[in-house]
Amino acid sequence: MTAEPTQDDITREIQEKQREAAERGIPSRHPSRDFAPYRSSILRHPTHELVKTDPEEIERTTPAFGHIDVDPYESDLTIQHPGEPLGERIIVEGRVVDGDGRPVRNQLIEIWQANASGRYIHKRDQHPAPLDPNFTGVGRALTGDDGSYRFVTIKPGPYPWGNHRNAWRPAHIHFSLFGNAFTERLVTQMYFPGDPLFALDPIYQSIPDQAARDRLISTYDHNLSVPEWALGYRWDIVLTGATATWMEDEHADH
Amino acid sequence: MPTTEPDPIATDNAVSGEEHPVLTERLAREQPLEGLPPLVQTPSQTVGPFFGFSLPYDGGPELVPPASPGSVRLHGTVRDGAGTPVPDAIIELWQPDADGRMVQEPGSRHRARGVFTGFGRAAVDAGGHYEFTTVVPGATGDGPRWALLTLFARGLAHHLFTRAYFVAEGEAEPTDSLLSGVAEDRRGTLLARQDTATSYRFDITLQGEGETVFLDYPAAAR
Ligand SMILES: [Fe+2]
């Protein structure tokens, strides 16, 4: 039986993986699927190289979503129950654009998150922190004509997750995004500036490139904050369909 | 929204290290950014274990009503590198209608009777099994009939794309440029084979023996 890895073990593994990535010298846009410090990845990453193919019409198109799919109230996660949720009320606002900066319009954004105590409403979340009867933690919105979105929610708490001893996820909001083509589909997580857990988190650190990691951190924007009511965070999202493998292959000596 | 303020995309860390001073102006004119480097992709992160209260929705797996004329089941089991079923994956289906048309109809989340949107979403059950009710996709051109599947799971830092080529019982195996470029011993992983009169089976193996062919689209990246 192997002993439960400590944070130091995991941190050392993260640093080794990132050193290897730096030696390859290829800035990667996405996390590597083969990233053992994130233990659940070990049996779940493909070992064959992805097969490169030209996108056909199916892959170049994407579902249309409309007002039939999303109620405007779904973008406010603080009004889904009779009472107000506990925690720090925040506004998260930004734009979704493609690689040319063109807005991704009228597209579906879905978010989900833990409550202020770091507890998900999900039945398998075992974290002994309180549920909040006034907070579900699910939001949806359609982007505007300029690709903009805006959610009102509460700041999620960090939570333990059992990857190793004393493993804690930095506070984050999960985002699901559709682009202008299905190849641009993205599920990711938005973080908050200055989180002390960044360096310790193998999920966040599975992205080998610091500049790429930074793109997941929202910016506190005082102009977005509403006096006497909520703090504002801005986070813009770029969907190009570019993949890490492509970057790697372009530079790899086979 | 007015764009009189400095453009956040140009200045904040969404694209740290890249300068896009005229982005706001170009956005206002809705023109592509000629002569400027493309913006940089936002990285993926795992869907995690706790999507079950958010991403699945009623009717998500049913692109057409169960048992409606022409409906078929597309189903399979997701397995990891040890052959163990993956109980926390979620799969999206995107496909043409039976006539091979890519429709642009809203209503995938709140389905209206008689409206085919081409999109569905199904979480696997505790045994790693997923199931859609849909139609056999028509061919969009001269080639074979297939649907795009996108798989998200805990432990998977970045989703995986694959294609399910529908093969009816007794039908010859399809060919196209993708299939002919895949090693013969792996080609079968892309085939959704008919297993009953109204059902097609498409298992997904993330790793190891029988590993599914997953796809990458370098030409799609701008
Ligand atoms: Fe999470």
Tab-separated table of C-alpha atoms and ligand atoms in Angstrom:
chain	number	residue	atom	x	y	z
A	1	MET	CA	0.000	0.000	0.000
A	2	THR	CA	1.390	3.373	-0.915
A	3	ALA	CA	1.197	6.209	1.528
A	4	GLU	CA	-1.131	9.107	0.787
A	5	PRO	CA	0.949	11.730	-1.033
A	6	THR	CA	1.595	14.956	0.800
A	7	GLN	CA	1.307	18.419	-0.643
A	8	ASP	CA	5.093	18.522	-0.859
A	9	ASP	CA	5.078	15.338	-2.956
A	10	ILE	CA	2.478	16.785	-5.301
A	11	THR	CA	4.191	20.162	-5.518
A	12	ARG	CA	7.442	18.422	-6.430
A	13	GLU	CA	5.657	16.401	-9.139
A	14	ILE	CA	4.077	19.566	-10.523
A	15	GLN	CA	7.453	21.246	-10.705
A	16	GLU	CA	8.976	18.248	-12.498
A	17	LYS	CA	6.196	18.177	-15.074
A	18	GLN	CA	6.554	21.889	-15.677
A	19	ARG	CA	10.302	21.611	-16.002
A	20	GLU	CA	9.797	18.928	-18.637
A	21	ALA	CA	7.349	21.157	-20.475
A	22	ALA	CA	9.787	24.073	-20.331
A	23	GLU	CA	12.540	21.854	-21.731
A	24	ARG	CA	10.326	20.958	-24.654
A	25	GLY	CA	10.072	24.716	-25.093
A	26	ILE	CA	6.525	24.759	-26.366
A	27	PRO	CA	4.018	27.041	-24.751
A	28	SER	CA	0.829	25.039	-24.473
A	29	ARG	CA	-2.585	26.623	-24.616
A	30	HIS	CA	-4.364	23.885	-22.733
A	31	PRO	CA	-3.574	21.671	-19.761
A	32	SER	CA	-1.902	18.380	-20.510
A	33	ARG	CA	-4.332	15.494	-20.165
A	34	ASP	CA	-1.449	13.323	-18.963
A	35	PHE	CA	-0.702	15.034	-15.672
A	36	ALA	CA	-0.139	12.545	-12.860
A	37	PRO	CA	-0.141	15.112	-10.003
A	38	TYR	CA	-3.880	15.295	-10.791
A	39	ARG	CA	-4.413	11.666	-9.781
A	40	SER	CA	-7.723	11.124	-11.570
A	41	SER	CA	-6.020	11.831	-14.897
A	42	ILE	CA	-3.760	8.783	-14.688
A	43	LEU	CA	-6.233	6.254	-16.125
A	44	ARG	CA	-8.299	8.764	-18.082
A	45	HIS	CA	-5.940	10.325	-20.609
A	46	PRO	CA	-5.491	8.859	-24.092
A	47	THR	CA	-2.056	7.434	-24.802
A	48	HIS	CA	-2.348	7.641	-28.583
A	49	GLU	CA	-1.736	10.936	-30.286
A	50	LEU	CA	-5.006	12.618	-31.259
A	51	VAL	CA	-5.799	12.103	-34.926
A	52	LYS	CA	-5.660	15.345	-36.848
A	53	THR	CA	-8.537	15.860	-39.192
A	54	ASP	CA	-10.062	18.677	-41.188
A	55	PRO	CA	-13.297	19.897	-39.661
A	56	GLU	CA	-16.352	19.179	-41.772
A	57	GLU	CA	-19.667	20.974	-41.706
A	58	ILE	CA	-20.761	19.234	-38.519
A	59	GLU	CA	-17.654	20.413	-36.671
A	60	ARG	CA	-17.709	23.884	-38.210
A	61	THR	CA	-21.244	24.558	-36.989
A	62	THR	CA	-22.605	24.762	-33.464
A	63	PRO	CA	-26.020	24.522	-31.840
A	64	ALA	CA	-28.216	27.593	-31.770
A	65	PHE	CA	-29.570	28.531	-28.365
A	66	GLY	CA	-32.252	31.115	-27.794
A	67	HIS	CA	-34.594	32.614	-25.257
A	68	ILE	CA	-36.591	29.416	-25.265
A	69	ASP	CA	-33.530	27.798	-23.659
A	70	VAL	CA	-32.526	30.360	-21.047
A	71	ASP	CA	-34.585	32.568	-18.775
A	72	PRO	CA	-32.939	35.972	-18.159
A	73	TYR	CA	-33.308	35.443	-14.394
A	74	GLU	CA	-30.995	32.452	-14.570
A	75	SER	CA	-27.982	34.775	-14.688
A	76	ASP	CA	-28.656	35.902	-11.106
A	77	LEU	CA	-27.711	33.096	-8.718
A	78	THR	CA	-28.773	35.143	-5.697
A	79	ILE	CA	-32.500	35.228	-6.465
A	80	GLN	CA	-33.296	31.560	-6.927
A	81	HIS	CA	-34.653	31.030	-3.398
A	82	PRO	CA	-36.910	32.886	-0.962
A	83	GLY	CA	-33.937	34.270	0.985
A	84	GLU	CA	-30.569	35.706	0.042
A	85	PRO	CA	-27.541	33.417	-0.012
A	86	LEU	CA	-24.768	33.948	2.526
A	87	GLY	CA	-21.404	35.205	1.354
A	88	GLU	CA	-19.777	37.983	-0.579
A	89	ARG	CA	-22.084	39.126	-3.404
A	90	ILE	CA	-20.181	39.553	-6.666
A	91	ILE	CA	-20.764	40.463	-10.293
A	92	VAL	CA	-18.867	38.529	-12.952
A	93	GLU	CA	-18.853	40.207	-16.304
A	94	GLY	CA	-16.914	39.818	-19.512
A	95	ARG	CA	-17.023	39.063	-23.185
A	96	VAL	CA	-16.693	35.939	-25.260
A	97	VAL	CA	-14.794	36.516	-28.514
A	98	ASP	CA	-13.118	34.417	-31.173
A	99	GLY	CA	-9.475	34.590	-32.201
A	100	ASP	CA	-10.083	37.663	-34.336
A	101	GLY	CA	-11.834	39.437	-31.488
A	102	ARG	CA	-15.240	38.976	-33.083
A	103	PRO	CA	-17.987	38.535	-30.510
A	104	VAL	CA	-19.507	35.127	-29.942
A	105	ARG	CA	-23.119	36.253	-29.949
A	106	ASN	CA	-26.293	34.775	-28.528
A	107	GLN	CA	-24.491	31.715	-27.294
A	108	LEU	CA	-25.110	29.671	-24.189
A	109	ILE	CA	-22.916	30.102	-21.102
A	110	GLU	CA	-23.475	27.799	-18.156
A	111	ILE	CA	-21.808	28.202	-14.774
A	112	TRP	CA	-21.767	26.175	-11.568
A	113	GLN	CA	-19.964	26.623	-8.300
A	114	ALA	CA	-19.653	25.869	-4.597
A	115	ASN	CA	-21.313	28.131	-2.041
A	116	ALA	CA	-19.484	30.645	0.154
A	117	SER	CA	-18.448	27.831	2.488
A	118	GLY	CA	-16.915	25.780	-0.285
A	119	ARG	CA	-19.742	23.247	-0.435
A	120	TYR	CA	-21.461	22.033	-3.605
A	121	ILE	CA	-25.108	21.104	-3.528
A	122	HIS	CA	-24.067	17.952	-5.425
A	123	LYS	CA	-25.011	14.863	-3.423
A	124	ARG	CA	-21.538	13.362	-3.675
A	125	ASP	CA	-19.816	16.381	-2.120
A	126	GLN	CA	-18.653	15.116	1.283
A	127	HIS	CA	-17.058	18.351	2.525
A	128	PRO	CA	-18.393	18.920	6.064
A	129	ALA	CA	-19.211	22.571	5.413
A	130	PRO	CA	-22.750	23.930	5.575
A	131	LEU	CA	-25.128	23.911	2.643
A	132	ASP	CA	-26.903	27.197	2.093
A	133	PRO	CA	-30.651	26.726	1.636
A	134	ASN	CA	-30.689	29.923	-0.404
A	135	PHE	CA	-27.984	28.967	-2.873
A	136	THR	CA	-27.949	26.328	-5.584
A	137	GLY	CA	-24.891	27.527	-7.492
A	138	VAL	CA	-26.114	27.105	-11.074
A	139	GLY	CA	-26.455	29.939	-13.592
A	140	ARG	CA	-27.051	30.339	-17.317
A	141	ALA	CA	-27.000	33.197	-19.763
A	142	LEU	CA	-26.953	33.973	-23.448
A	143	THR	CA	-24.192	36.275	-24.645
A	144	GLY	CA	-25.252	39.616	-26.083
A	145	ASP	CA	-24.625	40.901	-29.592
A	146	ASP	CA	-21.193	42.079	-28.445
A	147	GLY	CA	-20.410	38.704	-26.849
A	148	SER	CA	-20.959	40.110	-23.368
A	149	TYR	CA	-22.276	38.227	-20.364
A	150	ARG	CA	-23.012	39.155	-16.769
A	151	PHE	CA	-23.701	36.988	-13.746
A	152	VAL	CA	-24.615	37.992	-10.210
A	153	THR	CA	-23.568	35.408	-7.653
A	154	ILE	CA	-21.636	34.992	-4.417
A	155	LYS	CA	-17.933	34.344	-4.170
A	156	PRO	CA	-17.366	30.590	-3.871
A	157	GLY	CA	-15.169	29.241	-1.100
A	158	PRO	CA	-12.144	26.984	-1.556
A	159	TYR	CA	-12.791	23.334	-0.804
A	160	PRO	CA	-10.892	20.125	0.017
A	161	TRP	CA	-10.931	17.411	-2.618
A	162	GLY	CA	-8.905	14.387	-1.587
A	163	ASN	CA	-6.373	14.284	-4.414
A	164	HIS	CA	-3.659	14.121	-1.740
A	165	ARG	CA	-3.325	14.945	1.921
A	166	ASN	CA	-4.575	18.468	2.641
A	167	ALA	CA	-5.568	19.130	-0.989
A	168	TRP	CA	-7.620	22.314	-1.457
A	169	ARG	CA	-8.980	23.772	-4.677
A	170	PRO	CA	-8.557	27.517	-5.141
A	171	ALA	CA	-11.936	29.271	-5.270
A	172	HIS	CA	-13.359	28.955	-8.771
A	173	ILE	CA	-16.476	29.098	-10.900
A	174	HIS	CA	-16.956	26.417	-13.572
A	175	PHE	CA	-17.825	27.767	-17.032
A	176	SER	CA	-19.219	25.922	-20.049
A	177	LEU	CA	-19.072	27.785	-23.373
A	178	PHE	CA	-20.128	27.286	-26.952
A	179	GLY	CA	-18.310	29.172	-29.690
A	180	ASN	CA	-18.996	29.847	-33.351
A	181	ALA	CA	-18.074	26.256	-34.257
A	182	PHE	CA	-18.233	23.052	-32.269
A	183	THR	CA	-14.444	22.843	-32.431
A	184	GLU	CA	-14.460	25.925	-30.151
A	185	ARG	CA	-16.422	24.197	-27.372
A	186	LEU	CA	-14.835	24.897	-23.995
A	187	VAL	CA	-15.347	23.885	-20.387
A	188	THR	CA	-13.074	25.664	-17.957
A	189	GLN	CA	-12.817	27.363	-14.574
A	190	MET	CA	-12.505	31.012	-13.613
A	191	TYR	CA	-10.350	31.913	-10.627
A	192	PHE	CA	-9.992	34.972	-8.402
A	193	PRO	CA	-6.886	37.138	-8.229
A	194	GLY	CA	-4.270	36.526	-5.550
A	195	ASP	CA	-5.392	33.089	-4.413
A	196	PRO	CA	-2.659	31.532	-2.207
A	197	LEU	CA	-3.659	28.041	-3.401
A	198	PHE	CA	-2.671	28.511	-7.060
A	199	ALA	CA	0.842	27.122	-6.707
A	200	LEU	CA	-0.421	24.066	-4.835
A	201	ASP	CA	-3.282	23.027	-7.104
A	202	PRO	CA	-2.535	20.292	-9.672
A	203	ILE	CA	-5.666	21.100	-11.688
A	204	TYR	CA	-4.714	24.733	-12.190
A	205	GLN	CA	-1.041	23.796	-12.597
A	206	SER	CA	-1.829	21.175	-15.263
A	207	ILE	CA	-1.566	24.108	-17.666
A	208	PRO	CA	2.195	24.225	-18.226
A	209	ASP	CA	2.465	27.836	-19.327
A	210	GLN	CA	2.243	30.671	-16.788
A	211	ALA	CA	0.771	33.134	-19.301
A	212	ALA	CA	-1.932	30.596	-20.173
A	213	ARG	CA	-2.677	29.974	-16.485
A	214	ASP	CA	-3.025	33.711	-15.947
A	215	ARG	CA	-5.798	33.798	-18.540
A	216	LEU	CA	-8.044	31.908	-16.142
A	217	ILE	CA	-7.782	34.539	-13.399
A	218	SER	CA	-10.440	37.208	-13.351
A	219	THR	CA	-9.531	40.825	-12.677
A	220	TYR	CA	-11.042	42.832	-9.864
A	221	ASP	CA	-12.650	45.835	-11.600
A	222	HIS	CA	-13.754	48.622	-9.312
A	223	ASN	CA	-15.774	50.163	-12.128
A	224	LEU	CA	-17.889	47.019	-12.169
A	225	SER	CA	-18.516	47.115	-8.423
A	226	VAL	CA	-21.866	48.552	-7.443
A	227	PRO	CA	-21.849	50.865	-4.399
A	228	GLU	CA	-23.407	49.395	-1.259
A	229	TRP	CA	-24.137	46.150	-3.115
A	230	ALA	CA	-21.502	43.992	-4.833
A	231	LEU	CA	-17.878	43.690	-5.978
A	232	GLY	CA	-17.128	43.323	-9.677
A	233	TYR	CA	-14.820	40.869	-11.426
A	234	ARG	CA	-14.086	40.907	-15.132
A	235	TRP	CA	-13.170	37.835	-17.141
A	236	ASP	CA	-12.971	37.690	-20.923
A	237	ILE	CA	-12.907	34.416	-22.781
A	238	VAL	CA	-11.295	33.679	-26.148
A	239	LEU	CA	-12.523	30.689	-28.155
A	240	THR	CA	-10.330	29.895	-31.140
A	241	GLY	CA	-10.486	26.103	-31.228
A	242	ALA	CA	-6.700	26.007	-31.002
A	243	THR	CA	-5.379	22.955	-29.247
A	244	ALA	CA	-2.275	22.085	-27.310
A	245	THR	CA	-1.554	19.135	-29.540
A	246	TRP	CA	-1.430	21.332	-32.566
A	247	MET	CA	1.128	23.581	-30.919
A	248	GLU	CA	3.178	20.607	-29.847
A	249	ASP	CA	3.109	18.976	-33.261
A	250	GLU	CA	4.100	22.117	-35.059
A	251	HIS	CA	7.327	22.201	-33.150
A	252	ALA	CA	7.938	18.586	-32.341
A	253	ASP	CA	10.794	16.733	-33.938
A	254	HIS	CA	9.158	13.409	-34.672
B	1	MET	CA	-22.780	47.645	-24.548
B	2	PRO	CA	-21.014	50.897	-25.414
B	3	THR	CA	-17.332	50.518	-26.097
B	4	THR	CA	-16.131	53.947	-24.999
B	5	GLU	CA	-14.014	52.615	-22.153
B	6	PRO	CA	-10.588	51.119	-22.737
B	7	ASP	CA	-11.014	47.629	-24.019
B	8	PRO	CA	-10.451	45.078	-21.259
B	9	ILE	CA	-9.483	42.353	-23.694
B	10	ALA	CA	-6.696	44.519	-24.964
B	11	THR	CA	-5.349	45.381	-21.567
B	12	ASP	CA	-6.064	42.794	-18.924
B	13	ASN	CA	-4.691	39.383	-18.314
B	14	ALA	CA	-7.200	37.624	-20.549
B	15	VAL	CA	-4.489	37.856	-23.154
B	16	SER	CA	-1.507	38.777	-21.066
B	17	GLY	CA	1.576	39.495	-23.081
B	18	GLU	CA	-0.310	40.460	-26.231
B	19	GLU	CA	-1.209	43.975	-27.286
B	20	HIS	CA	-4.414	44.709	-29.142
B	21	PRO	CA	-4.685	48.489	-29.048
B	22	VAL	CA	-7.321	48.797	-31.738
B	23	LEU	CA	-9.485	45.898	-30.701
B	24	THR	CA	-12.273	48.111	-29.429
B	25	GLU	CA	-12.411	50.028	-32.651
B	26	ARG	CA	-12.367	46.882	-34.740
B	27	LEU	CA	-15.055	45.310	-32.608
B	28	ALA	CA	-17.201	48.370	-33.039
B	29	ARG	CA	-16.863	48.039	-36.797
B	30	GLU	CA	-17.274	44.279	-36.562
B	31	GLN	CA	-14.274	43.668	-38.713
B	32	PRO	CA	-11.646	41.035	-38.287
B	33	LEU	CA	-8.380	42.174	-36.832
B	34	GLU	CA	-6.368	42.404	-39.986
B	35	GLY	CA	-2.662	42.565	-39.410
B	36	LEU	CA	-2.961	41.835	-35.712
B	37	PRO	CA	-1.927	38.601	-34.078
B	38	PRO	CA	-4.875	36.387	-33.213
B	39	LEU	CA	-6.115	36.449	-29.641
B	40	VAL	CA	-4.980	33.553	-27.545
B	41	GLN	CA	-7.233	30.672	-26.601
B	42	THR	CA	-8.515	30.525	-23.016
B	43	PRO	CA	-7.290	27.220	-21.519
B	44	SER	CA	-9.541	24.321	-20.662
B	45	GLN	CA	-10.028	22.923	-17.166
B	46	THR	CA	-11.658	19.692	-16.134
B	47	VAL	CA	-15.428	19.564	-15.801
B	48	GLY	CA	-14.700	18.112	-12.340
B	49	PRO	CA	-16.867	15.693	-10.385
B	50	PHE	CA	-19.693	18.043	-9.461
B	51	PHE	CA	-21.367	18.915	-12.772
B	52	GLY	CA	-24.346	16.656	-12.072
B	53	PHE	CA	-26.517	19.422	-10.618
B	54	SER	CA	-25.738	21.791	-13.462
B	55	LEU	CA	-25.016	20.374	-16.912
B	56	PRO	CA	-27.549	17.540	-17.320
B	57	TYR	CA	-31.109	18.623	-18.015
B	58	ASP	CA	-34.487	17.040	-18.598
B	59	GLY	CA	-34.752	15.959	-22.197
B	60	GLY	CA	-31.017	16.424	-22.757
B	61	PRO	CA	-30.478	12.898	-24.111
B	62	GLU	CA	-33.674	12.925	-26.187
B	63	LEU	CA	-33.120	14.688	-29.498
B	64	VAL	CA	-36.370	13.103	-30.597
B	65	PRO	CA	-39.113	11.619	-28.389
B	66	PRO	CA	-38.426	8.005	-27.387
B	67	ALA	CA	-40.270	5.501	-29.559
B	68	SER	CA	-41.168	8.120	-32.154
B	69	PRO	CA	-41.047	6.929	-35.780
B	70	GLY	CA	-37.467	6.719	-37.041
B	71	SER	CA	-35.946	7.119	-33.594
B	72	VAL	CA	-32.923	5.072	-32.601
B	73	ARG	CA	-30.911	4.656	-29.463
B	74	LEU	CA	-27.229	5.627	-29.546
B	75	HIS	CA	-25.596	4.205	-26.454
B	76	GLY	CA	-22.412	2.814	-24.993
B	77	THR	CA	-20.165	2.564	-21.982
B	78	VAL	CA	-17.252	4.834	-21.131
B	79	ARG	CA	-14.239	3.003	-19.691
B	80	ASP	CA	-10.883	4.079	-18.310
B	81	GLY	CA	-7.419	2.598	-18.857
B	82	ALA	CA	-8.107	-0.213	-16.372
B	83	GLY	CA	-11.305	-1.164	-18.178
B	84	THR	CA	-13.389	0.222	-15.323
B	85	PRO	CA	-16.579	2.069	-16.257
B	86	VAL	CA	-16.295	5.823	-15.727
B	87	PRO	CA	-19.257	6.945	-13.626
B	88	ASP	CA	-18.678	10.688	-13.878
B	89	ALA	CA	-18.477	11.549	-17.563
B	90	ILE	CA	-20.871	13.599	-19.647
B	91	ILE	CA	-21.233	13.371	-23.401
B	92	GLU	CA	-22.566	15.801	-25.962
B	93	LEU	CA	-23.982	14.804	-29.328
B	94	TRP	CA	-24.073	17.156	-32.335
B	95	GLN	CA	-25.392	15.821	-35.585
B	96	PRO	CA	-27.348	16.504	-38.766
B	97	ASP	CA	-30.978	15.559	-39.107
B	98	ALA	CA	-32.041	12.440	-40.975
B	99	ASP	CA	-31.692	14.303	-44.271
B	100	GLY	CA	-28.133	15.415	-43.569
B	101	ARG	CA	-28.976	19.032	-42.738
B	102	MET	CA	-27.227	20.891	-39.933
B	103	VAL	CA	-30.165	22.744	-38.463
B	104	GLN	CA	-29.933	25.992	-36.527
B	105	GLU	CA	-32.945	25.675	-34.274
B	106	PRO	CA	-33.004	26.847	-30.661
B	107	GLY	CA	-34.699	24.651	-28.105
B	108	SER	CA	-32.089	22.044	-27.188
B	109	ARG	CA	-32.640	22.813	-23.497
B	110	HIS	CA	-36.413	23.147	-23.663
B	111	ARG	CA	-37.466	20.949	-26.505
B	112	ALA	CA	-40.533	21.767	-28.528
B	113	ARG	CA	-42.346	18.838	-30.034
B	114	GLY	CA	-41.433	18.293	-33.654
B	115	VAL	CA	-38.355	20.541	-33.543
B	116	PHE	CA	-35.069	18.754	-34.125
B	117	THR	CA	-32.090	20.795	-32.872
B	118	GLY	CA	-29.280	18.300	-33.508
B	119	PHE	CA	-27.818	18.736	-30.012
B	120	GLY	CA	-28.079	16.524	-26.980
B	121	ARG	CA	-26.304	15.961	-23.689
B	122	ALA	CA	-26.233	12.788	-21.609
B	123	ALA	CA	-24.466	12.076	-18.333
B	124	VAL	CA	-23.363	8.485	-17.871
B	125	ASP	CA	-24.981	6.402	-15.137
B	126	ALA	CA	-23.170	4.712	-12.238
B	127	GLY	CA	-22.102	1.953	-14.642
B	128	GLY	CA	-20.553	4.402	-17.111
B	129	HIS	CA	-23.392	3.894	-19.598
B	130	TYR	CA	-24.866	6.713	-21.666
B	131	GLU	CA	-27.841	6.717	-23.958
B	132	PHE	CA	-29.303	9.146	-26.487
B	133	THR	CA	-32.541	8.915	-28.411
B	134	THR	CA	-31.995	10.413	-31.839
B	135	VAL	CA	-32.261	9.722	-35.550
B	136	VAL	CA	-29.595	8.135	-37.699
B	137	PRO	CA	-27.807	11.212	-39.030
B	138	GLY	CA	-28.053	11.773	-42.760
B	139	ALA	CA	-24.841	12.320	-44.693
B	140	THR	CA	-24.010	16.018	-45.039
B	141	GLY	CA	-22.314	15.372	-48.374
B	142	ASP	CA	-21.226	12.392	-50.412
B	143	GLY	CA	-19.550	10.729	-47.463
B	144	PRO	CA	-20.783	8.449	-44.706
B	145	ARG	CA	-23.237	9.204	-41.932
B	146	TRP	CA	-21.745	10.220	-38.634
B	147	ALA	CA	-22.280	12.310	-35.515
B	148	LEU	CA	-19.821	14.293	-33.402
B	149	LEU	CA	-19.402	13.237	-29.785
B	150	THR	CA	-17.657	15.345	-27.156
B	151	LEU	CA	-16.673	13.766	-23.871
B	152	PHE	CA	-16.045	15.542	-20.576
B	153	ALA	CA	-15.094	13.792	-17.325
B	154	ARG	CA	-13.518	14.214	-13.963
B	155	GLY	CA	-9.813	13.583	-14.444
B	156	LEU	CA	-9.923	14.795	-18.026
B	157	ALA	CA	-8.274	18.216	-18.169
B	158	HIS	CA	-9.521	18.934	-21.679
B	159	HIS	CA	-12.523	17.384	-23.400
B	160	LEU	CA	-12.143	14.814	-26.179
B	161	PHE	CA	-13.831	14.826	-29.586
B	162	THR	CA	-14.656	11.722	-31.563
B	163	ARG	CA	-16.940	10.717	-34.435
B	164	ALA	CA	-19.504	7.934	-34.357
B	165	TYR	CA	-19.982	6.508	-37.858
B	166	PHE	CA	-23.311	4.684	-38.050
B	167	VAL	CA	-23.111	1.208	-39.565
B	168	ALA	CA	-26.355	-0.698	-40.030
B	169	GLU	CA	-26.339	-4.454	-39.728
B	170	GLY	CA	-25.015	-6.023	-42.889
B	171	GLU	CA	-23.896	-2.664	-44.253
B	172	ALA	CA	-20.381	-2.255	-45.624
B	173	GLU	CA	-17.985	-0.309	-43.421
B	174	PRO	CA	-17.865	3.361	-44.337
B	175	THR	CA	-14.825	5.064	-45.800
B	176	ASP	CA	-13.724	8.663	-45.869
B	177	SER	CA	-10.492	10.583	-45.476
B	178	LEU	CA	-10.453	10.302	-41.696
B	179	LEU	CA	-11.175	6.574	-41.577
B	180	SER	CA	-8.647	5.731	-44.259
B	181	GLY	CA	-5.968	7.646	-42.345
B	182	VAL	CA	-6.547	5.699	-39.121
B	183	ALA	CA	-4.678	2.469	-38.468
B	184	GLU	CA	-6.895	-0.460	-39.368
B	185	ASP	CA	-6.842	-1.964	-35.888
B	186	ARG	CA	-8.188	1.267	-34.405
B	187	ARG	CA	-10.758	2.130	-37.074
B	188	GLY	CA	-13.462	0.066	-35.428
B	189	THR	CA	-13.486	2.396	-32.422
B	190	LEU	CA	-15.116	5.024	-34.652
B	191	LEU	CA	-17.994	2.791	-35.696
B	192	ALA	CA	-21.405	2.887	-34.045
B	193	ARG	CA	-22.680	-0.575	-34.955
B	194	GLN	CA	-26.301	-1.497	-35.062
B	195	ASP	CA	-27.051	-3.847	-32.150
B	196	THR	CA	-30.837	-4.109	-32.404
B	197	ALA	CA	-33.431	-2.980	-34.937
B	198	THR	CA	-33.532	0.489	-33.332
B	199	SER	CA	-30.219	0.783	-31.532
B	200	TYR	CA	-26.566	1.559	-32.262
B	201	ARG	CA	-23.716	0.898	-29.883
B	202	PHE	CA	-20.710	3.180	-29.468
B	203	ASP	CA	-18.433	2.398	-26.527
B	204	ILE	CA	-15.724	4.843	-25.562
B	205	THR	CA	-12.394	3.766	-24.093
B	206	LEU	CA	-10.265	6.587	-22.758
B	207	GLN	CA	-6.986	4.701	-22.590
B	208	GLY	CA	-5.172	1.483	-23.404
B	209	GLU	CA	-6.509	-1.539	-25.207
B	210	GLY	CA	-9.227	-0.531	-27.625
B	211	GLU	CA	-8.541	3.142	-26.974
B	212	THR	CA	-11.015	5.227	-28.937
B	213	VAL	CA	-9.656	7.393	-31.732
B	214	PHE	CA	-9.967	10.971	-30.529
B	215	LEU	CA	-9.709	13.936	-32.854
B	216	ASP	CA	-7.878	17.193	-33.188
B	217	TYR	CA	-8.679	19.978	-35.647
B	218	PRO	CA	-5.548	22.006	-36.331
B	219	ALA	CA	-7.127	23.595	-39.407
B	220	ALA	CA	-10.025	24.927	-37.358
B	221	ALA	CA	-7.807	27.056	-35.162
B	222	ARG	CA	-7.673	30.672	-36.119
C	1	FE	FE	-15.226	22.843	-8.607
